Tab-separated table of C-alpha atoms and ligand atoms in Angstrom:
chain	number	residue	atom	x	y	z
A	1	MET	CA	18.666	19.204	16.451
A	2	PHE	CA	19.992	15.769	15.614
A	3	THR	CA	23.584	14.646	15.959
A	4	MET	CA	25.423	13.473	12.843
A	5	ARG	CA	25.035	9.895	14.004
A	6	GLU	CA	21.280	10.327	14.500
A	7	ASN	CA	20.948	11.956	11.085
A	8	HIS	CA	22.758	9.026	9.525
A	9	GLN	CA	20.455	6.561	11.287
A	10	ARG	CA	17.370	8.473	10.101
A	11	PHE	CA	18.677	8.417	6.547
A	12	LEU	CA	19.415	4.689	6.757
A	13	ASP	CA	15.951	3.941	8.165
A	14	SER	CA	14.153	5.918	5.492
A	15	LEU	CA	16.218	4.267	2.736
A	16	LYS	CA	15.403	0.871	4.245
A	17	TYR	CA	11.632	1.524	4.343
A	18	GLN	CA	11.688	2.922	0.803
A	19	PHE	CA	13.613	-0.083	-0.509
A	20	LEU	CA	11.415	-2.628	1.273
A	21	CYS	CA	8.181	-1.277	-0.234
A	22	CYS	CA	9.804	-0.899	-3.682
A	23	TYR	CA	9.335	2.862	-3.679
A	24	PRO	CA	9.947	3.856	-7.314
A	25	LEU	CA	13.640	4.611	-7.857
A	26	HIS	CA	12.890	7.984	-9.415
A	27	CYS	CA	11.060	8.992	-6.208
A	28	ILE	CA	14.023	8.203	-3.928
A	29	ASP	CA	15.996	11.301	-2.957
A	30	TRP	CA	19.449	9.993	-3.937
A	31	GLU	CA	20.974	13.423	-3.338
A	32	ALA	CA	20.211	12.894	0.356
A	33	ILE	CA	22.995	10.271	0.566
A	34	PRO	CA	25.428	11.976	2.920
A	35	ASP	CA	28.832	13.048	1.569
A	36	ASN	CA	30.660	12.009	4.701
A	37	LEU	CA	29.842	8.308	5.091
A	38	THR	CA	32.505	6.282	6.817
A	39	TRP	CA	33.656	3.006	5.288
A	40	GLU	CA	31.462	1.116	7.722
A	41	GLN	CA	28.472	3.348	6.994
A	42	GLN	CA	28.768	2.632	3.256
A	43	GLN	CA	28.478	-1.045	4.100
A	44	GLN	CA	25.386	-0.329	6.197
A	45	LEU	CA	23.638	0.954	3.061
A	46	VAL	CA	23.446	-2.597	1.694
A	47	GLU	CA	23.132	-4.297	5.066
A	48	ASN	CA	19.951	-2.296	5.675
A	49	THR	CA	18.420	-2.867	2.259
A	50	VAL	CA	19.342	-5.778	-0.025
A	51	LEU	CA	21.073	-7.765	2.725
A	52	TYR	CA	18.426	-6.959	5.330
A	53	ALA	CA	17.177	-10.186	6.952
A	54	LEU	CA	13.533	-9.613	6.010
A	55	ASN	CA	14.515	-9.149	2.370
A	56	GLN	CA	16.555	-12.350	2.494
A	57	LYS	CA	13.555	-14.260	3.822
A	58	TYR	CA	10.834	-12.540	1.765
A	59	PRO	CA	12.644	-10.910	-1.171
A	60	VAL	CA	11.289	-7.952	-3.095
A	61	LYS	CA	11.352	-8.142	-6.891
A	62	ILE	CA	14.899	-9.050	-7.976
A	63	SER	CA	14.890	-6.571	-10.872
A	64	TYR	CA	14.028	-3.825	-8.360
A	65	GLN	CA	16.950	-4.913	-6.147
A	66	LEU	CA	19.332	-4.832	-9.104
A	67	ASN	CA	18.208	-1.407	-10.310
A	68	PHE	CA	18.322	-0.079	-6.756
A	69	LEU	CA	21.953	-1.221	-6.424
A	70	LYS	CA	22.808	0.243	-9.826
A	71	ARG	CA	21.517	3.661	-8.767
A	72	LEU	CA	23.200	3.381	-5.382
A	73	LEU	CA	26.537	2.546	-7.039
A	74	GLN	CA	26.210	5.452	-9.469
A	75	HIS	CA	25.709	7.880	-6.603
A	76	LEU	CA	28.451	6.440	-4.437
A	77	GLU	CA	30.976	6.325	-7.317
A	78	ARG	CA	30.234	9.962	-8.099
A	79	ARG	CA	30.913	11.090	-4.576
A	80	TYR	CA	33.526	8.745	-3.150
A	81	ASP	CA	37.000	7.791	-4.365
A	82	GLU	CA	36.423	4.296	-3.122
A	83	VAL	CA	33.160	2.368	-2.785
A	84	HIS	CA	32.869	-0.446	-0.266
A	85	ASP	CA	33.387	-3.932	-1.785
A	86	SER	CA	30.169	-5.183	-0.226
A	87	VAL	CA	28.121	-2.956	-2.560
A	88	TYR	CA	29.799	-4.479	-5.658
A	89	GLU	CA	29.580	-7.999	-4.235
A	90	CYS	CA	25.929	-7.531	-3.513
A	91	TYR	CA	25.318	-6.219	-7.035
A	92	CYS	CA	27.019	-9.284	-8.592
A	93	ALA	CA	25.103	-11.689	-6.361
A	94	VAL	CA	21.761	-10.119	-7.274
A	95	GLN	CA	22.670	-10.081	-10.960
A	96	GLN	CA	23.193	-13.846	-10.847
A	97	ARG	CA	19.675	-14.342	-9.538
A	98	ILE	CA	17.969	-12.330	-12.284
A	99	ALA	CA	17.681	-15.166	-14.822
A	100	GLN	CA	16.129	-17.662	-12.412
A	101	ASP	CA	13.718	-14.985	-11.163
A	102	THR	CA	12.066	-14.229	-14.506
A	103	THR	CA	9.748	-17.222	-14.096
A	104	GLU	CA	8.533	-16.035	-10.669
A	105	LYS	CA	5.165	-14.298	-10.879
A	106	TYR	CA	5.113	-13.013	-7.305
A	107	ALA	CA	7.497	-11.152	-4.989
A	108	TYR	CA	7.177	-9.534	-1.577
A	109	LYS	CA	6.778	-5.947	-0.445
A	110	HIS	CA	7.159	-4.722	3.113
A	111	TYR	CA	5.264	-1.758	4.487
A	112	PHE	CA	6.894	-0.360	7.628
A	113	GLN	CA	5.944	2.385	10.030
A	114	PRO	CA	7.505	1.501	13.383
A	115	ALA	CA	5.983	4.520	15.152
A	116	LEU	CA	2.539	3.052	14.366
A	117	LYS	CA	3.645	-0.550	14.962
A	118	VAL	CA	2.994	-1.372	11.308
A	119	GLU	CA	5.232	-4.048	9.797
A	120	LEU	CA	3.372	-5.768	7.002
A	121	THR	CA	4.859	-8.235	4.525
A	122	LEU	CA	2.669	-8.820	1.493
A	123	ARG	CA	3.170	-11.261	-1.338
A	124	GLU	CA	2.099	-9.438	-4.482
A	125	SER	CA	2.030	-10.029	-8.202
A	126	LYS	CA	5.007	-8.571	-10.076
A	127	SER	CA	2.686	-7.598	-12.949
A	128	PHE	CA	0.047	-4.890	-12.813
A	129	VAL	CA	-2.461	-7.217	-14.453
A	130	ALA	CA	-2.499	-10.919	-13.575
A	131	GLU	CA	-5.165	-13.613	-13.403
A	132	GLY	CA	-7.573	-11.181	-15.100
A	133	THR	CA	-7.407	-8.592	-12.304
A	134	THR	CA	-5.418	-5.483	-11.399
A	135	GLY	CA	-5.818	-6.287	-7.718
A	136	LEU	CA	-2.963	-8.702	-7.022
A	137	CYS	CA	-0.553	-5.835	-6.335
A	138	SER	CA	-1.030	-2.803	-4.079
A	139	TRP	CA	-1.607	0.557	-5.786
A	140	GLN	CA	-0.512	3.963	-4.577
A	141	ALA	CA	-4.123	5.080	-3.965
A	142	SER	CA	-4.585	2.402	-1.290
A	143	ILE	CA	-1.445	3.572	0.534
A	144	ALA	CA	-2.508	7.232	0.153
A	145	LEU	CA	-5.899	6.321	1.632
A	146	ALA	CA	-4.321	4.454	4.554
A	147	ASP	CA	-1.961	7.399	5.086
A	148	TYR	CA	-4.961	9.751	5.205
A	149	LEU	CA	-6.913	7.539	7.611
A	150	VAL	CA	-4.081	6.986	10.089
A	151	GLU	CA	-3.925	10.791	10.361
A	152	ASN	CA	-7.743	10.964	10.683
A	153	THR	CA	-8.483	7.875	12.753
A	154	HIS	CA	-11.804	9.309	14.050
A	155	ILE	CA	-13.328	8.424	10.643
A	156	VAL	CA	-12.879	4.680	11.172
A	157	LYS	CA	-12.226	4.219	14.896
A	158	GLU	CA	-14.695	1.745	16.437
A	159	LYS	CA	-16.626	1.693	13.160
A	160	CYS	CA	-17.744	-1.019	10.749
A	161	VAL	CA	-15.780	-0.440	7.569
A	162	LEU	CA	-16.471	-1.981	4.169
A	163	GLU	CA	-13.771	-1.856	1.506
A	164	LEU	CA	-14.789	-2.388	-2.127
A	165	GLY	CA	-12.180	-3.676	-4.605
A	166	ALA	CA	-9.658	-4.154	-1.796
A	167	GLY	CA	-7.111	-5.999	-3.992
A	168	THR	CA	-4.281	-7.168	-1.722
A	169	GLY	CA	-6.037	-5.759	1.374
A	170	LEU	CA	-3.096	-3.521	2.315
A	171	CYS	CA	-5.152	-0.459	3.300
A	172	GLY	CA	-7.460	-2.511	5.521
A	173	MET	CA	-4.568	-4.330	7.199
A	174	ILE	CA	-2.950	-0.997	8.081
A	175	LEU	CA	-6.251	0.165	9.605
A	176	VAL	CA	-6.500	-3.000	11.710
A	177	ARG	CA	-2.969	-2.415	13.003
A	178	CYS	CA	-3.323	1.193	14.011
A	179	CYS	CA	-6.804	2.719	13.660
A	180	GLY	CA	-8.916	0.755	16.162
A	181	VAL	CA	-11.612	-0.284	13.652
A	182	ARG	CA	-14.409	-2.409	15.119
A	183	HIS	CA	-14.950	-4.583	12.063
A	184	ILE	CA	-13.378	-4.264	8.646
A	185	LEU	CA	-14.798	-6.240	5.769
A	186	LEU	CA	-12.385	-6.444	2.845
A	187	THR	CA	-14.032	-7.428	-0.402
A	188	ASP	CA	-13.076	-7.904	-4.015
A	189	GLY	CA	-14.794	-9.314	-7.072
A	190	SER	CA	-11.787	-11.488	-7.867
A	191	ARG	CA	-11.514	-14.847	-6.078
A	192	GLU	CA	-7.707	-14.719	-6.572
A	193	CYS	CA	-7.564	-11.406	-4.708
A	194	VAL	CA	-9.613	-12.759	-1.805
A	195	ASP	CA	-7.360	-15.828	-1.597
A	196	LEU	CA	-4.206	-13.684	-1.692
A	197	MET	CA	-5.655	-11.357	0.962
A	198	LYS	CA	-6.262	-14.370	3.185
A	199	GLU	CA	-2.692	-15.584	2.738
A	200	ASN	CA	-1.345	-12.118	3.550
A	201	VAL	CA	-3.621	-11.719	6.570
A	202	CYS	CA	-2.455	-15.089	7.936
A	203	ARG	CA	1.211	-14.150	7.454
A	204	ASN	CA	0.877	-10.790	9.196
A	205	PHE	CA	-1.665	-11.445	11.937
A	206	THR	CA	-0.309	-14.606	13.492
A	207	GLU	CA	-2.047	-13.595	16.724
A	208	ALA	CA	-5.447	-13.607	14.950
A	209	ASN	CA	-8.107	-16.144	15.688
A	210	GLU	CA	-9.954	-17.376	12.588
A	211	THR	CA	-13.386	-17.979	14.106
A	212	SER	CA	-15.022	-18.983	10.831
A	213	ASP	CA	-13.865	-19.127	7.228
A	214	GLY	CA	-12.444	-15.703	6.334
A	215	LEU	CA	-13.348	-14.051	9.659
A	216	PHE	CA	-10.457	-13.153	11.964
A	217	VAL	CA	-10.483	-11.639	15.418
A	218	VAL	CA	-7.379	-9.504	15.985
A	219	ASN	CA	-7.252	-7.998	19.478
A	220	GLN	CA	-10.275	-5.642	19.628
A	221	SER	CA	-10.961	-5.710	15.884
A	222	THR	CA	-12.643	-8.111	13.509
A	223	LEU	CA	-11.294	-8.506	9.995
A	224	SER	CA	-13.277	-10.410	7.432
A	225	LEU	CA	-12.749	-11.251	3.801
A	226	ASN	CA	-15.424	-11.861	1.221
A	227	LYS	CA	-15.833	-12.066	-2.511
A	228	LEU	CA	-18.063	-9.206	-3.595
A	229	GLU	CA	-18.834	-8.421	-7.206
A	230	TRP	CA	-20.300	-4.897	-7.284
A	231	GLY	CA	-23.041	-5.767	-9.778
A	232	ALA	CA	-24.236	-8.628	-7.544
A	233	ILE	CA	-24.168	-6.879	-4.167
A	234	GLU	CA	-27.755	-7.970	-3.447
A	235	ASP	CA	-26.481	-11.557	-3.144
A	236	MET	CA	-23.853	-10.623	-0.553
A	237	LYS	CA	-24.042	-12.566	2.690
A	238	TRP	CA	-23.045	-9.950	5.283
A	239	PRO	CA	-21.186	-11.044	8.417
A	240	ASP	CA	-23.356	-11.086	11.554
A	241	SER	CA	-23.946	-7.655	13.103
A	242	PHE	CA	-22.033	-5.869	10.339
A	243	ALA	CA	-23.619	-2.597	9.205
A	244	ALA	CA	-21.252	-0.387	7.217
A	245	ASP	CA	-20.556	3.021	8.784
A	246	VAL	CA	-17.786	3.775	6.315
A	247	ILE	CA	-17.171	2.533	2.774
A	248	LEU	CA	-13.630	2.687	1.399
A	249	ALA	CA	-12.404	2.233	-2.144
A	250	ALA	CA	-9.004	2.904	-3.672
A	251	ASP	CA	-8.117	2.992	-7.350
A	252	VAL	CA	-11.408	1.643	-8.612
A	253	VAL	CA	-12.227	4.596	-10.915
A	254	TYR	CA	-10.218	3.865	-14.039
A	255	ASP	CA	-12.560	1.926	-16.294
A	256	ASP	CA	-15.870	3.561	-17.172
A	257	THR	CA	-17.424	0.226	-18.147
A	258	VAL	CA	-17.662	-0.685	-14.431
A	259	PHE	CA	-19.063	2.666	-13.237
A	260	GLU	CA	-22.647	1.484	-13.390
A	261	SER	CA	-22.024	-1.545	-11.188
A	262	LEU	CA	-19.766	0.428	-8.823
A	263	THR	CA	-22.285	3.240	-8.301
A	264	HIS	CA	-24.981	0.586	-7.934
A	265	ALA	CA	-22.987	-1.046	-5.095
A	266	ILE	CA	-22.385	2.302	-3.358
A	267	ASP	CA	-26.043	3.288	-3.744
A	268	TYR	CA	-27.121	-0.120	-2.408
A	269	VAL	CA	-25.030	0.165	0.786
A	270	PHE	CA	-26.160	3.747	1.416
A	271	LYS	CA	-29.791	2.650	0.949
A	272	ILE	CA	-29.596	-0.268	3.407
A	273	ARG	CA	-27.927	2.129	5.883
A	274	LYS	CA	-30.605	4.786	5.214
A	275	ASP	CA	-27.750	7.116	4.185
A	276	LYS	CA	-26.266	6.931	7.698
A	277	CYS	CA	-22.795	6.171	6.402
A	278	GLU	CA	-20.034	7.880	4.460
A	279	MET	CA	-17.491	6.903	1.854
A	280	LEU	CA	-13.815	7.690	1.329
A	281	LEU	CA	-12.661	7.203	-2.231
A	282	ALA	CA	-9.007	7.477	-3.270
A	283	ALA	CA	-8.606	7.921	-7.009
A	284	THR	CA	-5.388	8.008	-8.990
A	285	VAL	CA	-6.058	10.663	-11.595
A	286	ARG	CA	-4.755	9.135	-14.799
A	287	ASN	CA	-7.507	10.836	-16.748
A	288	GLU	CA	-9.478	13.822	-15.358
A	289	HIS	CA	-12.386	13.158	-17.699
A	290	THR	CA	-12.841	9.554	-16.456
A	291	LEU	CA	-12.848	10.701	-12.842
A	292	GLN	CA	-15.289	13.525	-13.572
A	293	THR	CA	-17.630	11.124	-15.390
A	294	PHE	CA	-17.680	8.935	-12.289
A	295	LEU	CA	-18.283	11.879	-9.938
A	296	ASN	CA	-21.111	13.073	-12.199
A	297	SER	CA	-22.743	9.665	-12.001
A	298	LEU	CA	-22.613	9.943	-8.196
A	299	SER	CA	-24.222	13.386	-8.356
A	300	GLN	CA	-27.053	11.938	-10.426
A	301	LEU	CA	-27.755	9.591	-7.509
A	302	HIS	CA	-27.858	12.642	-5.191
A	303	PHE	CA	-24.473	12.038	-3.574
A	304	ARG	CA	-22.302	14.964	-2.507
A	305	TYR	CA	-18.537	14.790	-2.683
A	306	VAL	CA	-15.836	16.923	-1.092
A	307	GLU	CA	-12.161	16.596	-1.914
A	308	ARG	CA	-9.834	16.120	1.058
A	309	ASP	CA	-6.124	16.937	1.169
A	310	VAL	CA	-3.798	13.976	0.802
A	311	ILE	CA	-0.989	13.705	3.350
A	312	PRO	CA	2.001	15.655	1.997
A	313	LEU	CA	5.313	13.882	1.420
A	314	ASP	CA	7.054	15.517	4.383
A	315	LYS	CA	4.315	14.278	6.759
A	316	CYS	CA	3.578	10.879	5.226
A	317	ASN	CA	3.597	7.670	7.252
A	318	PHE	CA	4.056	5.437	4.224
A	319	TYR	CA	5.881	5.993	0.970
A	320	TRP	CA	3.701	6.123	-2.135
A	321	ASP	CA	4.375	7.199	-5.680
A	322	ARG	CA	3.107	10.754	-6.273
A	323	THR	CA	4.094	10.952	-9.952
A	324	THR	CA	0.415	10.676	-10.923
A	325	PRO	CA	-1.795	12.658	-8.529
A	326	VAL	CA	-4.069	10.857	-6.093
A	327	LYS	CA	-7.271	12.578	-4.967
A	328	ILE	CA	-9.317	11.618	-1.919
A	329	PHE	CA	-13.043	12.325	-1.790
A	330	ASN	CA	-15.476	12.179	1.081
A	331	ILE	CA	-18.860	11.072	-0.259
A	332	THR	CA	-22.142	11.442	1.618
A	333	ARG	CA	-25.853	11.618	0.860
B	1	SAM	C1	-6.584	-1.187	-9.444
B	1	SAM	S1	-7.142	-2.441	-8.389
B	1	SAM	C2	-7.087	-1.616	-6.809
B	1	SAM	C3	-6.879	-2.587	-5.696
B	1	SAM	C4	-6.698	-1.923	-4.334
B	1	SAM	N1	-7.849	-1.167	-3.961
B	1	SAM	C5	-5.478	-1.026	-4.353
B	1	SAM	O1	-5.627	0.195	-4.498
B	1	SAM	O2	-4.370	-1.547	-4.245
B	1	SAM	C6	-8.912	-2.516	-8.677
B	1	SAM	C7	-9.610	-3.610	-7.889
B	1	SAM	O3	-11.008	-3.582	-8.145
B	1	SAM	C8	-11.485	-4.910	-8.304
B	1	SAM	N2	-12.680	-4.876	-9.166
B	1	SAM	C9	-12.756	-4.465	-10.453
B	1	SAM	N3	-14.005	-4.616	-10.921
B	1	SAM	C10	-14.743	-5.123	-9.898
B	1	SAM	C11	-16.120	-5.484	-9.745
B	1	SAM	N4	-16.976	-5.347	-10.757
B	1	SAM	N5	-16.522	-5.969	-8.553
B	1	SAM	C12	-15.662	-6.084	-7.530
B	1	SAM	N6	-14.347	-5.780	-7.616
B	1	SAM	C13	-13.891	-5.300	-8.782
B	1	SAM	C14	-10.326	-5.634	-8.961
B	1	SAM	O4	-10.391	-7.057	-8.787
B	1	SAM	C15	-9.136	-5.005	-8.265
B	1	SAM	O5	-8.798	-5.706	-7.116
């Protein structure tokens, strides 16, 4: 049993982590705002979110901050006779920054899980598509995959892990922080994604030693970054002594025009490993037919796939949008 004070702290912490990663507003449980907040505790709601030091230094999207405050005000006004001035002041201050922010193409997101020592700050595109790629922002499938792997660390622990279409590199960075991977190679076909990954790796792993271009040693793990276009995987220059035990991919099954090159890349890695590897694929199911077409093309190449359970909301380590279902498959041959 938790005391009232502890319950309040737990609520504040979860609201803070949800705000910092821009958890969609419709996913936040606003009804969980306690009815008995003191005056000071109302103030803590903004001190731990919009006014939080990390958000001041590396701000999340301003429009998200404004809409967050709007929803917070609605809920507080409904339940309390008086709402703390700091919430209104904060709302006005953020509103003034909206106009100047419209020209900004990037904002920050922060992925926190203190129990796992994960505190990652990523600069990400504010648009889903930018610079001709969808990979400059993190998608829910990559967080769902990381969530699954931190609960099943044996899959990646002390292994060589290759991620295809890694985008911002969020999933891989979480694995480096808390899954004891031996070597993780994060790849993407977009040069902009690889450059952004490098920037984000440098910001978050200040203890890392960059031994050669795009290859970082972080404690016991190696993290490397490479441009890899699936259709040209034969030209890939693999890092020394890297042989993939596990292939990861998140949210890469949405466009059937790339299925041929994607299955080619998967087939290629399995072949060079003589099928002594496995793959974890996290797919956001926007269209069942598209996903099934992809799975059928894997079957034609003699792969087997088994669906695994995603981590349920009440046991999750990271917040991710569940509005559209995410499925995780284990693929072997
Ligand atoms: C929807 S994003 C997912 C990014 C990341 N995995 C995530 O879930 O946040 C798809 C990614 O696949 C990459 N991609 C698409 N086609 C590719 C190809 N032919 N070769 C390599 N990467 C590709 C894109 O650049 C993009 O980063």
